Tab-separated table of C-alpha atoms in Angstrom:
chain	number	residue	atom	x	y	z
A	265	UNK	CA	-224.101	48.240	338.728
A	266	UNK	CA	-223.415	46.737	335.295
A	267	UNK	CA	-225.855	43.839	335.648
A	268	UNK	CA	-228.613	45.964	337.180
A	269	UNK	CA	-228.682	48.487	334.313
A	270	UNK	CA	-231.019	47.329	331.488
A	271	UNK	CA	-229.378	46.433	328.179
A	272	UNK	CA	-229.711	48.737	325.166
A	273	UNK	CA	-230.432	51.798	327.272
A	274	UNK	CA	-228.318	54.893	326.938
A	275	UNK	CA	-227.266	54.416	330.564
A	276	UNK	CA	-225.929	50.921	329.812
A	277	UNK	CA	-224.003	52.094	326.760
A	278	UNK	CA	-222.431	54.959	328.676
A	279	UNK	CA	-221.569	52.693	331.611
A	280	UNK	CA	-219.821	50.130	329.403
A	281	UNK	CA	-217.924	52.889	327.606
A	282	UNK	CA	-216.853	54.425	330.912
A	283	UNK	CA	-215.714	51.103	332.356
A	284	UNK	CA	-213.640	50.444	329.231
A	285	UNK	CA	-212.061	53.899	329.214
A	286	UNK	CA	-211.160	53.609	332.893
A	287	UNK	CA	-209.269	50.415	332.130
A	288	UNK	CA	-211.299	48.097	334.379
A	289	UNK	CA	-213.307	46.261	331.708
A	290	UNK	CA	-211.235	43.105	332.149
A	291	UNK	CA	-212.934	42.619	335.514
A	292	UNK	CA	-216.323	42.477	333.774
A	293	UNK	CA	-215.382	40.714	330.554
A	294	UNK	CA	-218.246	38.204	330.540
A	295	UNK	CA	-220.886	40.697	331.662
A	296	UNK	CA	-219.870	43.180	328.949
A	297	UNK	CA	-219.777	40.465	326.307
A	298	UNK	CA	-223.305	39.329	327.214
A	299	UNK	CA	-224.659	42.870	327.340
A	300	UNK	CA	-223.255	43.856	323.960
A	301	UNK	CA	-224.537	40.620	322.419
A	302	UNK	CA	-228.020	41.518	323.698
A	303	UNK	CA	-227.671	45.083	322.450
A	304	UNK	CA	-226.584	43.838	319.029
A	305	UNK	CA	-229.413	41.288	318.789
A	306	UNK	CA	-232.040	43.837	319.784
A	307	UNK	CA	-230.703	46.417	317.303
A	308	UNK	CA	-231.371	43.973	314.455
A	309	UNK	CA	-234.930	43.209	315.555
A	310	UNK	CA	-236.447	46.556	316.415
A	311	UNK	CA	-236.066	50.310	316.075
A	312	UNK	CA	-234.499	52.005	319.070
A	313	UNK	CA	-236.165	55.050	320.598
A	314	UNK	CA	-232.937	57.063	320.466
A	315	UNK	CA	-232.029	56.262	316.847
A	316	UNK	CA	-232.117	59.983	316.072
A	317	UNK	CA	-229.467	60.783	318.688
A	318	UNK	CA	-226.082	60.842	316.946
A	319	UNK	CA	-224.190	60.419	320.205
A	320	UNK	CA	-226.081	57.243	321.155
A	321	UNK	CA	-226.134	55.741	317.651
A	322	UNK	CA	-222.383	56.229	317.224
A	323	UNK	CA	-221.613	54.945	320.714
A	324	UNK	CA	-223.724	51.819	320.198
A	325	UNK	CA	-222.074	51.247	316.811
A	326	UNK	CA	-218.546	51.554	318.260
A	327	UNK	CA	-219.170	49.282	321.235
A	328	UNK	CA	-220.773	46.616	319.045
A	329	UNK	CA	-217.979	46.668	316.451
A	330	UNK	CA	-215.327	46.625	319.162
A	331	UNK	CA	-216.872	43.321	320.240
A	332	UNK	CA	-216.419	42.051	316.631
A	333	UNK	CA	-220.108	42.122	315.664
A	334	UNK	CA	-220.987	43.567	312.268
A	335	UNK	CA	-223.340	46.532	312.447
A	336	UNK	CA	-223.996	48.270	309.156
A	337	UNK	CA	-222.793	51.822	308.682
A	338	UNK	CA	-226.220	52.528	307.166
A	339	UNK	CA	-227.345	53.528	310.679
A	340	UNK	CA	-225.665	56.876	310.001
A	341	UNK	CA	-227.476	57.637	306.737
A	342	UNK	CA	-230.298	59.373	308.579
A	343	UNK	CA	-227.774	62.021	309.612
A	344	UNK	CA	-226.860	62.855	305.995
A	345	UNK	CA	-228.560	64.832	303.217
A	346	UNK	CA	-229.412	63.552	299.744
A	347	UNK	CA	-225.920	64.511	298.592
A	348	UNK	CA	-224.497	62.151	301.277
A	349	UNK	CA	-223.015	65.080	303.205
A	350	UNK	CA	-223.655	65.234	306.929
A	351	UNK	CA	-226.373	67.642	308.004
A	352	UNK	CA	-225.191	71.067	309.095
A	353	UNK	CA	-227.388	71.057	312.208
A	354	UNK	CA	-225.020	68.465	313.682
A	355	UNK	CA	-222.134	70.900	314.017
A	356	UNK	CA	-223.470	72.195	317.338
A	357	UNK	CA	-223.667	68.695	318.821
A	358	UNK	CA	-220.185	68.354	320.343
A	359	UNK	CA	-220.857	65.040	322.061
A	360	UNK	CA	-222.462	63.649	318.928
A	361	UNK	CA	-219.540	64.698	316.736
A	362	UNK	CA	-217.038	63.278	319.201
A	363	UNK	CA	-218.919	59.977	319.348
A	364	UNK	CA	-219.103	59.803	315.544
A	365	UNK	CA	-215.403	60.622	315.258
A	366	UNK	CA	-214.522	57.705	317.562
A	367	UNK	CA	-216.823	55.391	315.587
A	368	UNK	CA	-215.119	56.194	312.277
A	369	UNK	CA	-211.975	54.439	313.472
A	370	UNK	CA	-213.771	51.108	313.333
A	371	UNK	CA	-214.607	51.452	309.647
A	372	UNK	CA	-213.927	48.670	307.198
A	373	UNK	CA	-213.053	48.671	303.503
A	374	UNK	CA	-215.357	50.606	301.143
A	375	UNK	CA	-217.425	52.316	303.859
A	376	UNK	CA	-217.350	55.691	302.143
A	377	UNK	CA	-219.718	57.303	304.617
A	378	UNK	CA	-216.959	57.118	307.222
A	379	UNK	CA	-214.469	58.866	304.974
A	380	UNK	CA	-216.894	61.777	304.852
A	381	UNK	CA	-217.630	61.453	308.583
A	382	UNK	CA	-213.954	61.620	309.522
A	383	UNK	CA	-213.377	64.831	307.581
A	384	UNK	CA	-216.632	66.335	308.850
A	385	UNK	CA	-215.962	65.592	312.530
A	386	UNK	CA	-212.291	66.595	312.559
A	387	UNK	CA	-213.009	69.877	310.782
A	388	UNK	CA	-215.751	70.935	313.175
A	389	UNK	CA	-214.236	69.566	316.373
A	390	UNK	CA	-210.959	71.401	315.719
A	391	UNK	CA	-212.833	74.655	315.126
A	392	UNK	CA	-214.794	74.191	318.361
A	393	UNK	CA	-211.865	73.557	320.707
A	394	UNK	CA	-211.106	77.211	321.625
A	395	UNK	CA	-214.757	77.811	322.562
A	396	UNK	CA	-215.276	74.732	324.763
A	397	UNK	CA	-215.190	74.399	328.535
A	398	UNK	CA	-211.914	73.124	329.963
A	399	UNK	CA	-213.343	69.669	330.606
A	400	UNK	CA	-214.829	69.235	327.149
A	401	UNK	CA	-211.750	70.808	325.561
A	402	UNK	CA	-209.582	68.168	327.251
A	403	UNK	CA	-211.813	65.363	325.965
A	404	UNK	CA	-211.869	66.644	322.389
A	405	UNK	CA	-208.148	67.444	322.273
A	406	UNK	CA	-207.220	64.014	323.611
A	407	UNK	CA	-209.514	62.265	321.127
A	408	UNK	CA	-208.114	64.198	318.163
A	409	UNK	CA	-204.601	63.395	319.340
A	410	UNK	CA	-205.232	59.706	320.019
A	411	UNK	CA	-208.627	58.067	319.284
A	412	UNK	CA	-209.790	55.302	321.618
A	413	UNK	CA	-209.439	52.495	319.071
A	414	UNK	CA	-205.727	53.161	318.465
A	415	UNK	CA	-204.828	54.064	322.036
A	416	UNK	CA	-203.059	51.901	324.612
A	417	UNK	CA	-205.591	50.850	327.285
A	418	UNK	CA	-203.390	51.704	330.283
A	419	UNK	CA	-202.427	55.116	328.936
A	420	UNK	CA	-206.063	55.797	328.031
A	421	UNK	CA	-207.080	54.818	331.561
A	422	UNK	CA	-204.525	57.120	333.188
A	423	UNK	CA	-205.731	60.105	331.194
A	424	UNK	CA	-209.438	59.325	331.390
A	425	UNK	CA	-209.375	58.944	335.171
A	426	UNK	CA	-208.340	62.613	335.384
A	427	UNK	CA	-211.154	63.601	333.025
A	428	UNK	CA	-213.805	61.379	334.624
A	429	UNK	CA	-213.324	62.698	338.143
A	430	UNK	CA	-214.223	66.187	336.869
A	431	UNK	CA	-217.496	65.034	335.313
A	432	UNK	CA	-220.272	66.026	337.733
A	433	UNK	CA	-222.289	62.871	337.137
A	434	UNK	CA	-219.378	60.512	337.785
A	435	UNK	CA	-219.747	57.524	340.073
A	436	UNK	CA	-217.553	57.867	343.172
A	437	UNK	CA	-217.498	54.107	343.588
A	438	UNK	CA	-216.373	53.467	340.010
A	439	UNK	CA	-213.783	56.251	340.179
A	440	UNK	CA	-212.239	54.910	343.396
A	441	UNK	CA	-212.190	51.401	341.964
A	442	UNK	CA	-210.472	52.594	338.748
A	443	UNK	CA	-207.804	54.521	340.673
A	444	UNK	CA	-207.087	51.579	342.959
A	445	UNK	CA	-206.911	49.163	340.027
A	446	UNK	CA	-204.589	51.453	338.060
A	447	UNK	CA	-202.189	51.858	340.974
A	448	UNK	CA	-202.105	48.118	341.679
A	449	UNK	CA	-201.423	47.255	338.033
A	450	UNK	CA	-198.795	49.971	337.736
A	451	UNK	CA	-196.877	48.533	340.682
A	452	UNK	CA	-197.247	45.044	339.227
A	453	UNK	CA	-195.912	46.079	335.818
A	454	UNK	CA	-193.028	48.008	337.330
A	455	UNK	CA	-192.109	44.947	339.350
A	456	UNK	CA	-192.238	42.744	336.248
A	457	UNK	CA	-189.922	45.059	334.357
A	458	UNK	CA	-187.519	45.130	337.273
A	459	UNK	CA	-187.553	41.328	337.346
A	460	UNK	CA	-186.748	41.193	333.654
A	461	UNK	CA	-183.752	43.499	333.998
A	462	UNK	CA	-182.505	41.599	337.049
A	463	UNK	CA	-182.608	38.065	335.624
A	464	UNK	CA	-179.515	36.460	333.966
A	465	UNK	CA	-180.350	32.988	332.697
A	466	UNK	CA	-183.056	30.384	332.099
A	467	UNK	CA	-182.909	29.236	335.715
A	468	UNK	CA	-184.507	32.558	336.651
A	469	UNK	CA	-187.418	32.328	334.211
A	470	UNK	CA	-189.832	31.268	336.963
A	471	UNK	CA	-189.167	34.611	338.631
A	472	UNK	CA	-190.546	36.360	335.553
A	473	UNK	CA	-194.322	36.800	335.262
A	474	UNK	CA	-195.990	34.496	332.667
A	475	UNK	CA	-196.796	37.279	330.182
A	476	UNK	CA	-193.111	38.325	330.016
A	477	UNK	CA	-191.665	34.831	329.726
A	478	UNK	CA	-191.897	34.611	325.887
A	479	UNK	CA	-189.933	37.875	325.603
A	480	UNK	CA	-187.352	36.711	328.122
A	481	UNK	CA	-187.100	33.299	326.455
A	482	UNK	CA	-186.523	34.873	323.012
A	483	UNK	CA	-183.856	37.163	324.432
A	484	UNK	CA	-182.066	34.228	326.037
A	485	UNK	CA	-182.281	32.224	322.815
A	486	UNK	CA	-180.498	34.967	320.885
A	487	UNK	CA	-177.688	35.098	323.438
A	488	UNK	CA	-177.492	31.301	323.521
A	489	UNK	CA	-176.865	31.356	319.777
A	490	UNK	CA	-174.075	33.912	320.232
A	491	UNK	CA	-172.642	31.895	323.122
A	492	UNK	CA	-172.564	28.730	321.012
A	493	UNK	CA	-170.566	30.447	318.281
A	494	UNK	CA	-168.210	32.167	320.701
A	495	UNK	CA	-167.524	28.871	322.471
A	496	UNK	CA	-166.388	27.357	319.170
A	497	UNK	CA	-164.003	30.281	318.720
A	498	UNK	CA	-162.757	30.255	322.323
A	499	UNK	CA	-164.052	33.811	322.864
A	500	UNK	CA	-166.740	33.116	325.444
A	501	UNK	CA	-165.451	35.673	327.963
A	502	UNK	CA	-166.568	38.585	325.782
A	503	UNK	CA	-170.242	37.549	326.097
A	504	UNK	CA	-170.237	38.924	329.639
A	505	UNK	CA	-169.793	42.453	328.270
A	506	UNK	CA	-172.577	42.063	325.708
A	507	UNK	CA	-175.007	40.909	328.393
A	508	UNK	CA	-174.057	43.775	330.692
A	509	UNK	CA	-174.800	46.307	327.962
A	510	UNK	CA	-178.133	44.612	327.219
A	511	UNK	CA	-179.075	44.976	330.883
A	512	UNK	CA	-178.207	48.676	330.750
A	513	UNK	CA	-180.551	49.141	327.790
A	514	UNK	CA	-183.366	47.274	329.563
A	515	UNK	CA	-182.943	49.489	332.632
A	516	UNK	CA	-182.960	52.603	330.435
A	517	UNK	CA	-186.205	51.458	328.778
A	518	UNK	CA	-187.670	50.866	332.226
A	519	UNK	CA	-186.723	54.374	333.324
A	520	UNK	CA	-188.336	55.882	330.210
A	521	UNK	CA	-191.465	53.782	330.794
A	522	UNK	CA	-191.684	55.107	334.355
A	523	UNK	CA	-191.304	58.682	333.111
A	524	UNK	CA	-194.132	58.116	330.646
A	525	UNK	CA	-196.388	56.539	333.283
A	526	UNK	CA	-195.740	59.343	335.754
A	527	UNK	CA	-196.040	62.076	333.086
A	528	UNK	CA	-192.584	63.174	334.243
A	529	UNK	CA	-190.410	65.530	332.216
A	530	UNK	CA	-186.788	65.264	333.415
A	531	UNK	CA	-184.108	67.921	333.225
A	532	UNK	CA	-181.935	67.779	330.125
A	533	UNK	CA	-178.937	66.261	331.878
A	534	UNK	CA	-181.047	63.490	333.397
A	535	UNK	CA	-182.755	62.886	330.058
A	536	UNK	CA	-179.510	62.615	328.070
A	537	UNK	CA	-177.945	60.274	330.646
A	538	UNK	CA	-180.690	57.728	329.913
A	539	UNK	CA	-181.073	58.637	326.230
A	540	UNK	CA	-177.497	57.827	325.259
A	541	UNK	CA	-178.077	54.310	326.608
A	542	UNK	CA	-181.530	53.758	325.071
A	543	UNK	CA	-180.174	54.607	321.619
A	544	UNK	CA	-178.416	51.190	321.937
A	545	UNK	CA	-175.171	52.452	320.367
A	546	UNK	CA	-173.100	51.090	323.273
A	547	UNK	CA	-174.893	47.746	323.232
A	548	UNK	CA	-174.531	47.414	319.455
A	549	UNK	CA	-170.805	48.255	319.564
A	550	UNK	CA	-170.164	45.666	322.276
A	551	UNK	CA	-172.163	42.966	320.491
A	552	UNK	CA	-170.432	43.659	317.175
A	553	UNK	CA	-167.047	43.289	318.859
A	554	UNK	CA	-168.151	39.916	320.202
A	555	UNK	CA	-168.967	38.499	316.780
A	556	UNK	CA	-165.979	39.913	314.904
A	557	UNK	CA	-163.480	37.399	313.565
A	558	UNK	CA	-160.557	39.109	315.263
A	559	UNK	CA	-159.777	38.425	318.891
A	560	UNK	CA	-160.719	41.506	320.891
A	561	UNK	CA	-158.839	42.115	324.121
A	562	UNK	CA	-160.394	42.602	327.512
A	563	UNK	CA	-158.939	46.107	327.578
A	564	UNK	CA	-160.912	47.005	324.445
A	565	UNK	CA	-164.195	45.838	325.974
A	566	UNK	CA	-163.458	47.766	329.154
A	567	UNK	CA	-162.800	50.839	327.029
A	568	UNK	CA	-166.168	50.431	325.254
A	569	UNK	CA	-168.306	49.886	328.348
A	570	UNK	CA	-166.790	53.002	329.961
A	571	UNK	CA	-168.495	55.097	327.249
A	572	UNK	CA	-165.589	56.572	325.262
A	573	UNK	CA	-166.114	59.989	323.696
A	574	UNK	CA	-166.666	58.657	320.160
A	575	UNK	CA	-169.519	56.384	321.263
A	576	UNK	CA	-171.063	59.007	323.533
A	577	UNK	CA	-170.995	61.479	320.634
A	578	UNK	CA	-172.572	58.899	318.325
A	579	UNK	CA	-175.302	58.278	320.882
A	580	UNK	CA	-175.970	62.003	321.305
A	581	UNK	CA	-176.130	62.490	317.532
A	582	UNK	CA	-178.587	59.633	317.123
A	583	UNK	CA	-180.822	60.810	319.949
A	584	UNK	CA	-180.899	64.490	319.017
A	585	UNK	CA	-181.450	63.822	315.309
A	586	UNK	CA	-184.394	61.617	316.190
A	587	UNK	CA	-185.827	64.170	318.629
A	588	UNK	CA	-185.476	67.017	316.141
A	589	UNK	CA	-186.941	65.159	313.167
A	590	UNK	CA	-189.761	63.225	314.837
A	591	UNK	CA	-190.750	65.338	317.832
A	592	UNK	CA	-194.007	66.707	316.393
A	593	UNK	CA	-195.130	63.256	315.268
A	594	UNK	CA	-194.112	61.466	318.475
A	595	UNK	CA	-195.838	63.946	320.761
A	596	UNK	CA	-199.144	63.451	318.924
A	597	UNK	CA	-199.325	60.072	320.651
A	598	UNK	CA	-198.448	58.861	324.108
A	599	UNK	CA	-194.671	59.124	324.161
A	600	UNK	CA	-191.917	59.931	326.624
A	601	UNK	CA	-190.773	63.576	326.579
A	602	UNK	CA	-188.006	64.375	324.097
A	603	UNK	CA	-185.043	66.721	324.550
A	604	UNK	CA	-187.271	69.468	323.119
A	605	UNK	CA	-189.878	69.185	325.915
A	606	UNK	CA	-187.185	68.755	328.567
A	607	UNK	CA	-185.371	71.935	327.504
A	608	UNK	CA	-188.608	73.925	327.205
A	609	UNK	CA	-189.682	73.015	330.733
A	610	UNK	CA	-186.271	73.411	332.363
A	611	UNK	CA	-185.517	76.808	330.820
A	612	UNK	CA	-189.021	78.162	330.257
A	613	UNK	CA	-188.466	78.810	326.544
A	614	UNK	CA	-190.446	78.311	323.351
A	615	UNK	CA	-190.339	75.186	321.206
A	616	UNK	CA	-188.404	77.057	318.527
A	617	UNK	CA	-185.709	78.078	321.032
A	618	UNK	CA	-185.480	74.456	322.209
A	619	UNK	CA	-184.991	73.319	318.603
A	620	UNK	CA	-182.143	75.833	318.216
A	621	UNK	CA	-180.447	74.499	321.353
A	622	UNK	CA	-180.849	70.911	320.134
A	623	UNK	CA	-179.246	71.864	316.820
A	624	UNK	CA	-176.310	73.461	318.690
A	625	UNK	CA	-175.735	70.345	320.772
A	626	UNK	CA	-176.014	68.196	317.650
A	627	UNK	CA	-173.430	70.296	315.809
A	628	UNK	CA	-171.133	70.130	318.831
A	629	UNK	CA	-171.368	66.337	318.972
A	630	UNK	CA	-170.701	66.008	315.247
A	631	UNK	CA	-167.422	67.931	315.524
A	632	UNK	CA	-166.006	65.809	318.351
């Protein structure tokens, strides 16, 4: 399919873009590299028939720059007036505006035309959203929330698969391949995370996939340093507790990653059970006790790892303050649901009512 489609045609550009958005481009790395090189070379030698099509020009520009070739932003000057403002007749071209918007995120220093383009596209795309079809509305809303260039490939793939299957002209073969690939990789990544949380020492590093080994090695190095110091002070037994708390945090991060992948919004109780661990208050308290000069008794460590009220309250305060203060920002990108979203879904209330409940729980934790 990719090889058979002629280079520098609109069909080839769209196909490459689709393959990349669906998250399967790594299977065709060499073919895509060759095609874009040919597209880039041809664009420098001759005028393209569709140079007056904003959608195609912007798409070609983005794909070429993504491949680290320099294409001048002058290709967009034909779409501006003498005052360097974009032509008003473009505001009805939704696909063209969306393509230009995505291209602006590959701008480099002193490309002023893109500063104007970004304002122009955002202004008009936002005003269009209420009038668009559901499919196009989803595409525009997602792009405004998280442009392709700054998105995470796997999260982009998950969302675009849902969009692509509703496009009438989609390829059934490509769609099935993308779904299968996504599910296989998801299982692989989940398994890798489980391996990481299950492993204890360097002897288990071969059980960890190669791409996670540097992370695992660094983590072990930090604990080796702590172990060396504790051995000198005859306090090695307390390291066991620090490692146990670290494992709890890793498992909590895994759970949150699974929620994000599955687009799952838990109930508040389930959310807070994981959240008070992922704040790392318990892990930090245990680690600090390990490195203190005083000798800490086993009973004290047992008290800490059983989540005493003071540490649970500290964890709740940290989590709720973060959710209250950063919720709007965090939800503009791909991010696990916060207490706000969990409460809204569980109780069927507005965001404002969820904020009020979060403030109540925060105040309650602060008075404990």
